[in-house]
XYZ file of C-alpha atoms in Angstrom:
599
model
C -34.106 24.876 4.682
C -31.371 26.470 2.812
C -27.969 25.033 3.762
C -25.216 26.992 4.883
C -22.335 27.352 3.310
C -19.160 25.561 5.267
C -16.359 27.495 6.968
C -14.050 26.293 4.726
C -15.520 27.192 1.454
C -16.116 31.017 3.022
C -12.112 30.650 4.282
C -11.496 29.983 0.518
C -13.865 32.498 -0.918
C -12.213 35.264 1.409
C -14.997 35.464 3.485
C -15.223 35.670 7.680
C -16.536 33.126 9.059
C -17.181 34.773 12.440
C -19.868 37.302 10.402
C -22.545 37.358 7.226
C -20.084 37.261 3.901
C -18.480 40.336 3.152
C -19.295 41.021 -0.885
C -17.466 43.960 -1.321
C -14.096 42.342 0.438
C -14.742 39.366 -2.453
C -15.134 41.690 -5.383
C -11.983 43.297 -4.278
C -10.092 40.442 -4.023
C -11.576 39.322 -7.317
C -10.191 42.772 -9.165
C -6.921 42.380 -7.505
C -6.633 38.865 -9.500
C -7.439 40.212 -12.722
C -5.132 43.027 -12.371
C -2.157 40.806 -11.053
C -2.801 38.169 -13.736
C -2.953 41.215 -16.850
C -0.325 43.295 -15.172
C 1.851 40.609 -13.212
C 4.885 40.583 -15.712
C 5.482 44.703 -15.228
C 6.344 45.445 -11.795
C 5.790 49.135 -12.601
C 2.534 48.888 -14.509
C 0.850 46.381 -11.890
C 1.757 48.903 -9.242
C 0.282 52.082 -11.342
C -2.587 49.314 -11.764
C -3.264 48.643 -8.010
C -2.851 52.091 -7.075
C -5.469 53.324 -9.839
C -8.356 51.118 -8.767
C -9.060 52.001 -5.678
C -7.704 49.085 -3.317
C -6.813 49.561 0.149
C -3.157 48.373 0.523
C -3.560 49.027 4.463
C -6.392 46.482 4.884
C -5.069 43.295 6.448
C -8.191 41.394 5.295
C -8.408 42.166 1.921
C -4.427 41.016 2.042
C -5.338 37.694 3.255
C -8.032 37.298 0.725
C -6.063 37.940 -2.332
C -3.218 35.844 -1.240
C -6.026 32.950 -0.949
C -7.637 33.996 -4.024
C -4.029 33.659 -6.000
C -4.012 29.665 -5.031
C -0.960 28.336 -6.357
C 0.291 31.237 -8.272
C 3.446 32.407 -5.995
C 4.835 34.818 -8.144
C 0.910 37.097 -8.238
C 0.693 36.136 -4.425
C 4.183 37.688 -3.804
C 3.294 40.966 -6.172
C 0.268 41.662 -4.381
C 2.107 41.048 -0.835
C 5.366 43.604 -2.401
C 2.914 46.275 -3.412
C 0.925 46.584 -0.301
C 3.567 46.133 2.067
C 5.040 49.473 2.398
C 1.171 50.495 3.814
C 0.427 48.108 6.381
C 0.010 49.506 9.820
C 2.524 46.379 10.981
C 4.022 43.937 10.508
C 2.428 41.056 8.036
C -0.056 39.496 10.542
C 0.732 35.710 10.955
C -2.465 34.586 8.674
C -0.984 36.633 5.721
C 2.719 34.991 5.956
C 0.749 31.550 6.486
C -1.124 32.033 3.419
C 1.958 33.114 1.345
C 3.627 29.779 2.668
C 0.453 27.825 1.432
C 0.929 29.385 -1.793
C 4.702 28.803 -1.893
C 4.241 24.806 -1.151
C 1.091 24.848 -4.044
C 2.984 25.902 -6.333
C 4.476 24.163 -9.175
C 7.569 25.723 -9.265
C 9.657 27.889 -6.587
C 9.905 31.784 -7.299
C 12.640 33.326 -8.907
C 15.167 35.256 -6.180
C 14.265 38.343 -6.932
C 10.941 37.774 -6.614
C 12.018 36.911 -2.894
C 14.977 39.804 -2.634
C 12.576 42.835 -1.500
C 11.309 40.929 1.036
C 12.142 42.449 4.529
C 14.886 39.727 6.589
C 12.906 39.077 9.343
C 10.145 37.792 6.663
C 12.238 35.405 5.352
C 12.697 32.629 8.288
C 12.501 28.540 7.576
C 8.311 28.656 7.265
C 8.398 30.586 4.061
C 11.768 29.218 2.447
C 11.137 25.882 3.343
C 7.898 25.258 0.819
C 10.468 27.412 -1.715
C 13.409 24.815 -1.505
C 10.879 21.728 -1.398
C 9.856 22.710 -5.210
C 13.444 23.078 -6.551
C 15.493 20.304 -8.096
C 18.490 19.069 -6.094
C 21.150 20.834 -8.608
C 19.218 24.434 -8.175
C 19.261 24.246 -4.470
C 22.981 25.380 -3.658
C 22.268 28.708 -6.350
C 19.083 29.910 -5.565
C 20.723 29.839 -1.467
C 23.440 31.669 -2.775
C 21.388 33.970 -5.457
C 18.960 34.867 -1.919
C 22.052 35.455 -0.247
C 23.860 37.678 -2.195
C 20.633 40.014 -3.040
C 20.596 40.657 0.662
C 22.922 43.610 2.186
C 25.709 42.145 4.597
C 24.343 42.556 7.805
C 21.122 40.135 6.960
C 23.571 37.409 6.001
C 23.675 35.951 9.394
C 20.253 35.476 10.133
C 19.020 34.680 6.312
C 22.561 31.985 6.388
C 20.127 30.693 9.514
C 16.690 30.265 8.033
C 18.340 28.747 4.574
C 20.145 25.964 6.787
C 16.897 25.279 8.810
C 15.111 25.189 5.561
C 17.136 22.929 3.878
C 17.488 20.645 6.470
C 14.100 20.396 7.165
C 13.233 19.545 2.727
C 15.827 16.991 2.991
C 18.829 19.164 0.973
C 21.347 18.285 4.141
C 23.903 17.671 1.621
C 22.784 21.409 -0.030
C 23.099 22.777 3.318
C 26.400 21.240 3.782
C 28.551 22.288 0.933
C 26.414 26.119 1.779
C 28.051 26.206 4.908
C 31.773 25.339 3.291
C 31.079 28.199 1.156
C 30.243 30.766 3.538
C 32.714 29.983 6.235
C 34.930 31.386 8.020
C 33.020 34.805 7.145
C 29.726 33.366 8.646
C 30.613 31.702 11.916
C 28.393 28.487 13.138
C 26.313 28.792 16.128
C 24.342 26.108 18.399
C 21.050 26.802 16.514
C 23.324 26.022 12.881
C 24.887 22.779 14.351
C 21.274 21.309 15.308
C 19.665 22.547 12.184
C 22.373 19.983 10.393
C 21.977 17.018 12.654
C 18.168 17.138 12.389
C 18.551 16.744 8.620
C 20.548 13.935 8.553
C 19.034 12.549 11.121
C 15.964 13.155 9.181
C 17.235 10.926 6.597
C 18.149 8.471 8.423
C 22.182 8.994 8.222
C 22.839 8.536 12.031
C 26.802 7.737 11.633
C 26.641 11.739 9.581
C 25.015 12.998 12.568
C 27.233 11.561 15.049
C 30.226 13.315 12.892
C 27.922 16.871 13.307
C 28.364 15.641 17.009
C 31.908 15.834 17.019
C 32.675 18.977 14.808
C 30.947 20.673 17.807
C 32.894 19.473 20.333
C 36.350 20.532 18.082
C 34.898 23.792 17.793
C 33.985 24.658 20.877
C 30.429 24.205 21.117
C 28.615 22.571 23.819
C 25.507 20.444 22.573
C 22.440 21.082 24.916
C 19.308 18.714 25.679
C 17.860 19.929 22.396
C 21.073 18.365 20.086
C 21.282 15.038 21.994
C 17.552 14.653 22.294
C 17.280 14.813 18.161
C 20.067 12.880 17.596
C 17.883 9.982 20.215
C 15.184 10.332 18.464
C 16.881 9.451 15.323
C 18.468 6.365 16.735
C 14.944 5.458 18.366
C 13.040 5.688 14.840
C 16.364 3.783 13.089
C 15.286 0.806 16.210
C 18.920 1.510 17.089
C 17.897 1.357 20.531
C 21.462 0.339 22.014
C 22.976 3.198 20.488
C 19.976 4.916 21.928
C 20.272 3.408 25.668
C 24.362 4.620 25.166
C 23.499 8.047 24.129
C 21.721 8.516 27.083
C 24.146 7.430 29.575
C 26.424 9.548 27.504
C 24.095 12.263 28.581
C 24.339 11.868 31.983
C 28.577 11.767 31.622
C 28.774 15.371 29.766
C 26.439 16.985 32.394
C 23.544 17.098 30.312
C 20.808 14.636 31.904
C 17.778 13.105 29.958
C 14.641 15.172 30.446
C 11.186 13.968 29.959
C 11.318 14.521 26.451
C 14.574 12.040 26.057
C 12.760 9.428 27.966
C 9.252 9.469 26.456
C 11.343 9.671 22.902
C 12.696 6.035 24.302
C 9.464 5.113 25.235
C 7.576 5.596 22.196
C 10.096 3.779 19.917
C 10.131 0.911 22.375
C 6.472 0.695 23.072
C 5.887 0.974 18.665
C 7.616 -2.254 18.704
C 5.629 -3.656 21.582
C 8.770 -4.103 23.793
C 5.886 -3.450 26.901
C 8.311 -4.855 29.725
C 11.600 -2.255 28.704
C 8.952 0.392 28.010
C 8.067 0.110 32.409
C 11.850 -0.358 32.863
C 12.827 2.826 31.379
C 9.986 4.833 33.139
C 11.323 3.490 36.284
C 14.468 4.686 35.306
C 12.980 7.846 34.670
C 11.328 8.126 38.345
C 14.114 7.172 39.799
C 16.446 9.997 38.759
C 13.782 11.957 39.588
C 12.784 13.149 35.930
C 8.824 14.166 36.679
C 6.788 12.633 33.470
C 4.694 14.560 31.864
C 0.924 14.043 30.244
C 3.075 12.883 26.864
C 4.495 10.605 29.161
C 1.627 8.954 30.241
C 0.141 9.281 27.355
C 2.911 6.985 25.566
C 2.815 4.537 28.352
C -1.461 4.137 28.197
C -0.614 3.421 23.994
C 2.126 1.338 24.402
C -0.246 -0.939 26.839
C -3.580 -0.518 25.101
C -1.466 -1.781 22.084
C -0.375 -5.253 23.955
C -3.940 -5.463 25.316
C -2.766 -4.980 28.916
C -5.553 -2.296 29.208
C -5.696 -2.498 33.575
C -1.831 -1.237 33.253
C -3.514 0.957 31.084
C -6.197 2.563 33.375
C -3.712 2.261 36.330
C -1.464 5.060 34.227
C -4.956 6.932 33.360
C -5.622 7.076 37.315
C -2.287 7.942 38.364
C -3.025 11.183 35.309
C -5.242 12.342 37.569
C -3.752 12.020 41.134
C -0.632 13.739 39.485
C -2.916 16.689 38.535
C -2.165 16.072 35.051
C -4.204 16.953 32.112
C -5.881 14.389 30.231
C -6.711 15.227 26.572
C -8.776 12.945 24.190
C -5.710 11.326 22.608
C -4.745 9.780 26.010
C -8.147 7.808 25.678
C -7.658 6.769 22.157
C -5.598 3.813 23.139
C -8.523 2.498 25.139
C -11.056 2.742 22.262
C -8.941 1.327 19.513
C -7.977 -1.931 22.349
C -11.782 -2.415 22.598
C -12.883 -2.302 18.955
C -10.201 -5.005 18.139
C -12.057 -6.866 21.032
C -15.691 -5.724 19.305
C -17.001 -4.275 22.912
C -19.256 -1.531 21.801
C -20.875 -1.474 25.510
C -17.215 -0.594 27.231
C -16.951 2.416 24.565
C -19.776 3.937 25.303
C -19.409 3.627 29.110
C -15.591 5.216 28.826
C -17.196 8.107 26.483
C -19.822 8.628 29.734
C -16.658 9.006 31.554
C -14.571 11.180 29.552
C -17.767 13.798 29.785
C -17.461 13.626 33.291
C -14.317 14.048 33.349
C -14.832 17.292 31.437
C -13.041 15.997 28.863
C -15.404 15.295 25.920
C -14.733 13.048 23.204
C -12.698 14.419 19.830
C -13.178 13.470 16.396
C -10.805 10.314 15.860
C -12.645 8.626 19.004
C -16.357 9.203 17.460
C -14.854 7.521 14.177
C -13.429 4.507 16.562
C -17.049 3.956 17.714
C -19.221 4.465 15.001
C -16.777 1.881 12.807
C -17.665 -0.021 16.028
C -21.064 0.228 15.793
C -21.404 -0.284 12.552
C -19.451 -3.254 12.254
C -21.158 -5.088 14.552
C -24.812 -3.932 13.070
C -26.387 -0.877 15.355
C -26.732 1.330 12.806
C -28.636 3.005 14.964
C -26.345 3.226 17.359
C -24.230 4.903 14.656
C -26.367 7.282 13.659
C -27.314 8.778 17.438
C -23.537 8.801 17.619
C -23.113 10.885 14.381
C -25.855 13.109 15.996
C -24.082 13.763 19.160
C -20.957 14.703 16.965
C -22.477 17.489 14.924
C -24.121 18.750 18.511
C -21.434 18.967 20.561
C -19.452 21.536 17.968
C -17.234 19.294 15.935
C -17.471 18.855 12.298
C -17.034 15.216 10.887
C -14.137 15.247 8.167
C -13.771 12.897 4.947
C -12.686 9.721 7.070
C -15.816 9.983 9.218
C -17.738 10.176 6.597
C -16.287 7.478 4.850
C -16.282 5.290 7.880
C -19.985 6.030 7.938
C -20.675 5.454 4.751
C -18.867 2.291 4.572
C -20.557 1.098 7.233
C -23.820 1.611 5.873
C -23.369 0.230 3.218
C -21.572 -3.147 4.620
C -25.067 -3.402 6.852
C -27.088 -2.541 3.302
C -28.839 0.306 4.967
C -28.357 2.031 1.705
C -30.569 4.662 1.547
C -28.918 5.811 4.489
C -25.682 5.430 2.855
C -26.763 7.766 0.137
C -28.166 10.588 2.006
C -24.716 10.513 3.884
C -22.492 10.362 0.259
C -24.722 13.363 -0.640
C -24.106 15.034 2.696
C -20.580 14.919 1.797
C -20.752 16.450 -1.332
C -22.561 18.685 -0.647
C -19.926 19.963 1.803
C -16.666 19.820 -0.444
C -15.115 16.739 0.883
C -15.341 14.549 -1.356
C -11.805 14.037 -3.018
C -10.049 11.935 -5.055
C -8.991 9.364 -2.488
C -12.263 8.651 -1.706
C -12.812 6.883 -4.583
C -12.962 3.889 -2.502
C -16.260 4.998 -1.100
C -17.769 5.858 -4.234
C -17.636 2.500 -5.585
C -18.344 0.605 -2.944
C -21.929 2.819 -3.047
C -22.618 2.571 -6.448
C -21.736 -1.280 -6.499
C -23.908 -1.681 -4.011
C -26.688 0.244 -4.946
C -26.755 -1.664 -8.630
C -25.998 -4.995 -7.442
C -29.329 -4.192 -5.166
C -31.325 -2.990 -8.218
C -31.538 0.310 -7.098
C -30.473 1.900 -10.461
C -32.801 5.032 -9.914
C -30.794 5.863 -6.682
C -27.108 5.148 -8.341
C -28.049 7.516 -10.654
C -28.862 10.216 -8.428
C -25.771 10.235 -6.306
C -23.950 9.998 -9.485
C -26.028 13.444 -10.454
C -25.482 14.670 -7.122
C -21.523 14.678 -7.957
C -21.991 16.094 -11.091
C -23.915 19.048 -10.145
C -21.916 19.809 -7.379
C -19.078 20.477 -9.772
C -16.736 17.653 -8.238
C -14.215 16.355 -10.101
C -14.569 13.624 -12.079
C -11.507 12.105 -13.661
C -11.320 8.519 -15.495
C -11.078 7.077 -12.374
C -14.487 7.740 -10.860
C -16.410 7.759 -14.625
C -14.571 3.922 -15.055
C -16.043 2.996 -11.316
C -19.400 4.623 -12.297
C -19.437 2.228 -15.762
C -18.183 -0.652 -14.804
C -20.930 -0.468 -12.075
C -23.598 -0.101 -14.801
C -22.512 -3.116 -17.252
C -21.432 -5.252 -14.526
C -25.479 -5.671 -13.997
C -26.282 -5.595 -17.426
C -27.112 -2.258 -18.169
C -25.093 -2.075 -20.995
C -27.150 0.919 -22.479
C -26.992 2.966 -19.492
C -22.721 2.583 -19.055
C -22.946 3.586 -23.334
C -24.513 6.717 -22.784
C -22.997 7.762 -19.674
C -19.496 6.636 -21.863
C -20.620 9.033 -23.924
C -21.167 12.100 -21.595
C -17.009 11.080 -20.542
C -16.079 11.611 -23.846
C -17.668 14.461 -24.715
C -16.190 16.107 -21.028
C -12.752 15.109 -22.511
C -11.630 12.218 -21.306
C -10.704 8.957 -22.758
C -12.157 5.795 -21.176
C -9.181 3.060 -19.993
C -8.996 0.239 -22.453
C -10.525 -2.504 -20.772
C -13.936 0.011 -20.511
C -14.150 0.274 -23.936
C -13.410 -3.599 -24.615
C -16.233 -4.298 -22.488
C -18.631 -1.737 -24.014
C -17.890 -3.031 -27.383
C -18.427 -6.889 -25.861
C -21.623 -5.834 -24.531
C -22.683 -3.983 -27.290
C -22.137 -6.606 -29.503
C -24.404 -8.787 -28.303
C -27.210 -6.453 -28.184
C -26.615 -6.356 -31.675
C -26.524 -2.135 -31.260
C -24.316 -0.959 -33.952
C -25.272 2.268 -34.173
C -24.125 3.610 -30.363
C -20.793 0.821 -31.217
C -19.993 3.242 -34.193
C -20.277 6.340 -32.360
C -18.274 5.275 -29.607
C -15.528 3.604 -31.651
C -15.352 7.287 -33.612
C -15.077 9.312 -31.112
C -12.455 7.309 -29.172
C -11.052 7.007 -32.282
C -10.798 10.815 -32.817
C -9.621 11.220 -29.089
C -6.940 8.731 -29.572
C -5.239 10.391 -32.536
C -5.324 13.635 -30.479
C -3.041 12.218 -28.014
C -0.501 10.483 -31.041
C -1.784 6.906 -29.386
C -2.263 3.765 -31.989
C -6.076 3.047 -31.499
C -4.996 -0.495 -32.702
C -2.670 -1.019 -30.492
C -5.533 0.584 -28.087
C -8.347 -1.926 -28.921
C -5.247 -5.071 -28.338
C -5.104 -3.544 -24.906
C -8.371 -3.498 -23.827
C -9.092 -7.396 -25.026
C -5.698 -8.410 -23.450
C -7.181 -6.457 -20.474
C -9.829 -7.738 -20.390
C -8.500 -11.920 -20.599
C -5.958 -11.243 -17.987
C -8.145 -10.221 -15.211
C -10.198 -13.245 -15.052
C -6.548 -15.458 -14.709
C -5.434 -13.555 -12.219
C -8.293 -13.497 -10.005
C -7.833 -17.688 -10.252
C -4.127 -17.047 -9.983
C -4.707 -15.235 -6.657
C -7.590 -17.993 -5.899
C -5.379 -20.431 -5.916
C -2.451 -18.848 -3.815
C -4.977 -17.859 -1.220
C -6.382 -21.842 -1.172
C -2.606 -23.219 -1.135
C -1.869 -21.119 1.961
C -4.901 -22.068 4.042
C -4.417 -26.110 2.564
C -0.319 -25.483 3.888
C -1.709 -23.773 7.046
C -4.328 -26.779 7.891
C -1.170 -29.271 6.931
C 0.655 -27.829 9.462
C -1.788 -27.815 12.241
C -2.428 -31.085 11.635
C 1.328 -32.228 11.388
C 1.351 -30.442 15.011
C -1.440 -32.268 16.085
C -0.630 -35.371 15.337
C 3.154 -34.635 16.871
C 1.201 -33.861 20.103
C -0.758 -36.785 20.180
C 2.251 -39.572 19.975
C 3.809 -37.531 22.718
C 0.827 -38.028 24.944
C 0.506 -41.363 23.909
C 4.203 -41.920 24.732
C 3.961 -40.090 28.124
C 0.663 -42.712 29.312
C 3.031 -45.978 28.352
C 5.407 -44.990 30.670
């Protein structure tokens, strides 16, 4: 059976996913890209160019697929979006300015302001100026605001001035933001909505005693800070574990007629529960009750973590139950506290019976809680278990990502069901997820799979990644031959060194130390030679000393085996200095028994 493509390689093709693939949408989005890219540095000519060929500038679709078919390139993203503009029906739907911010944030470097000048004002708010600012350096913050700013007629000053101040305090320029607002004022006067953009930022950065002074240059001017101002400025006291400062905030609250709300007090809760202060988390939500603040499903759900964390799970439930008498929606993170309490206790049985009752609850288990179980299950050996459990995921609609994949191919593996393992990897793969982080999984597979003499198999899940067009960088092609000489097959990791080179890449030092070590006692001069050329030949490419090269890998190579024993040893002092200790406090325990039965 042929397998179908994934939603998100159609979403990145252009395609629907709701309907069969649309070719002709594709090959238009494919001519717009080789039109932008020839014609991209003449404004006029790419314009004569789009109009000549035929595109529909009034399609909303075939917007959104040349915006994802330009990737990272902002500057063909933004000529595309310029040119068919004008010929929309309305506004840019929400999809098109996401994708424009996608492309802003991939890109390597923020567009020029003109680029961004013909853009209508009420386009450019804090979601697309805010991936903008994050690419530019610190010094060209402060002029490309300014540059934006004075492209712009007067009377979109005030709301651009707005978006520029949210989107620099939300990148972390809070200092940018500061010295725009000395430049632009008295002519642009600061409102409630300016004032919090600034305290979130520094608060953001941790510079509480900067936020407090944003505090009190609205009260000299006249503003009056609402639930939203004092409730940031909490939260950054809360996640600073300023919690006294926090506690004072609050009653200052209460003083300036502005009482906590729900939010304020499950902001107090959360810090205090993340530290597992359990006892001051109840205090404050009787606090809360009492001044007759209603808690919300956050609320609850903060105080079911903050117990599940301290193991206290019938507190726990109690909260769960009093969910439902309040008429209170219970969503699947509520019960993730429960599951992650009862894998740290390994009771797989008390999972699967709160999983029965989330379903009849009507409430059915997400992703993160199917990943919580089947490491369960796994761990403790029911594969099996794991795999009906994998089963039920795909069934019931939801579509396992990289980390439940990895948890199930870790697990797999850690039980040796390999083959399993495999088919799983391949499944992967095959779907686009495997990425460079998961690295991890890839050698714990192939390590296995050798160490278990199952060579054949290693080989075709390396093929399988290959074929699929994955990227390989040293990384993986070191794990892959390493694998292969750590079990001897010195001939194999040679010839597969081989296929790295000739895709361009240079193996690390200690790889081709060990090659040559291996080599050399198979006597094999001939596939020694060839390597040594060509990394010779590589090496000079990239100006590096191939002597100095070759030193590297044999120092490499001597230095790992010292400080594994160097780490041996530290490990065996701390358990010897732990047992002393015990024993020190046994034997203290014993002479004061002994002394308590003479008297």
């Amino acid at each position: 059976m042929q397998r179908l493509l994934p939603a998100t390689l159609l979403r990145r093709r252009g395609l629907s996913t709701d309907a069969a693939p649309d070719h002709s949408l594709a090959s238009s989005a494919e001519l717009a890209h080789r039109l932008l890219r020839r014609h991209g540095a003449d404004p006029q000519r790419l314009a004569s160019a789009l109009s000549a060929s035929g595109l529909d500038p009034a399609s909303p679709r075939l917007l959104d697929a040349v915006l994802r078919r330009c990737g990272a390139a902002s500057s063909l993203a933004l000529g595309y979006f310029h040119w068919c503009s004008p010929s929309l029906p309305s506004a840019p739907l929400p999809s098109s300015l996401a994708l424009l911010a996608k492309c802003f944030s991939r890109a390597s470097a923020a567009p020029c302001p003109s680029l961004l000048a013909p853009l209508p004002s009420h386009l450019l708010s804090a979601s697309i100026l805010s991936p903008v600012l994050r690419r530019l350096p610190p010094p060209r913050v402060l002029p490309f605001a300014l540059s934006l700013l004075s492209s712009r007629p007067a009377h979109d000053h005030p709301s651009l001035f707005l978006s520029l101040l949210e989107s620099l305090s939300k990148t972390g320029h809070v200092a940018a933001a500061e010295r725009l607002v000395e430049e632009l004022q008295p002519r642009l006067p600061l409102s409630l909505r300016h004032y919090t953009a600034l305290l979130y930022g520094w608060c953001r950065l941790a510079k509480l005693d900067e936020a407090k002074h944003v505090l009190a240059r609205m009260k000299a001017a006249g503003v009056a800070p609402d639930v939203v101002v004092f409730n940031t400025l909490l939260a950054g006291f809360v996640a600073d574990g300023r919690f006294e400062d926090a506690f004072e905030l609050a009653r200052e609250m209460e003083r300036r007629d502005c009482p906590p709300n729900a939010v304020s007090y499950t902001t107090l809760m959360q810090g205090l529960g993340s530290k597992g202060r359990v006892d001051e988390v109840m205090r404050v939500f009787v606090e809360m009750r009492r001044k007759g603040c209603t808690p919300d499903s956050v609320t609850y759900g903060t105080l079911v973590t903050a117990f599940c964390k301290a193991g206290r799970l019938s507190q726990g439930y109690e909260f769960l139950d009093s969910m439902s008498r309040d008429g209170l929606r219970v969503d699947p993170g509520v019960y993730l506290g429960f599951f992650v309490a009862h894998e740290k206790e390994q009771q797989l049985e008390e999972c699967l019976e709160l999983m029965e009752r989330m379903r009849e609850c009507r409430c059915p288990p997400d992703l993160n809680i199917y990943n919580v179980v089947i490491r369960l299950s796994c761990k403790l050996g029911e594969t099996k278990q794991a795999i009906a459990l994998w089963n039920e995921t795909e069934n019931s609609g939801l579509s396992p990502g990289v980390d439940t994949f990895a948890i199930m191919v870790n697990g797999l593996v850690g039980q040796g069901s390999l083959v399993d393992a495999c088919n799983y990897f391949k499944d992967m793969v095959g779907r686009g997820l495997f990425v460079a982080p998961q690295y991890g999984v890839l050698k714990d597979l192939l390590n296995a799979l050798v160490r278990d003499e199952k060579l054949e198999l290693a080989k075709d899940v390396w093929g399988c990644i290959a074929s699929r067009g994955c990227e390989l960088n040293v990384s993986a092609w070191t794990i892959w031959i390493h694998a292969l000489y750590a079990k001897k097959h010195v001939k194999e990791a040679c010839s597969y060194c081989l296929d790295m080179l000739e895709a361009g890449l240079m193996p690390q030092p200690d790889t081709f130390a060990k090659l040559m070590k291996g080599l050399k006692k198979l006597y094999n001069r001939q596939i020694a030679a060839e390597i040594t050329e060509k990394v010779r030949l590589m090496a000079e490419e990239r100006h590096v000393s191939f002597k100095m090269y070759k030193r590297r890998g044999v120092k490499d190579l001597e230095e790992k085996p010292k400080s594994k024993r160097r780490k041996g040893q530290k490990r065996s002092r701390g358990r010897q200095t732990v047992q002393g200790q015990s024993g020190e406090r046994a034997n203290l325990s014993d002479s004061v028994d002994d002394e308590e039965l003479s008297s």
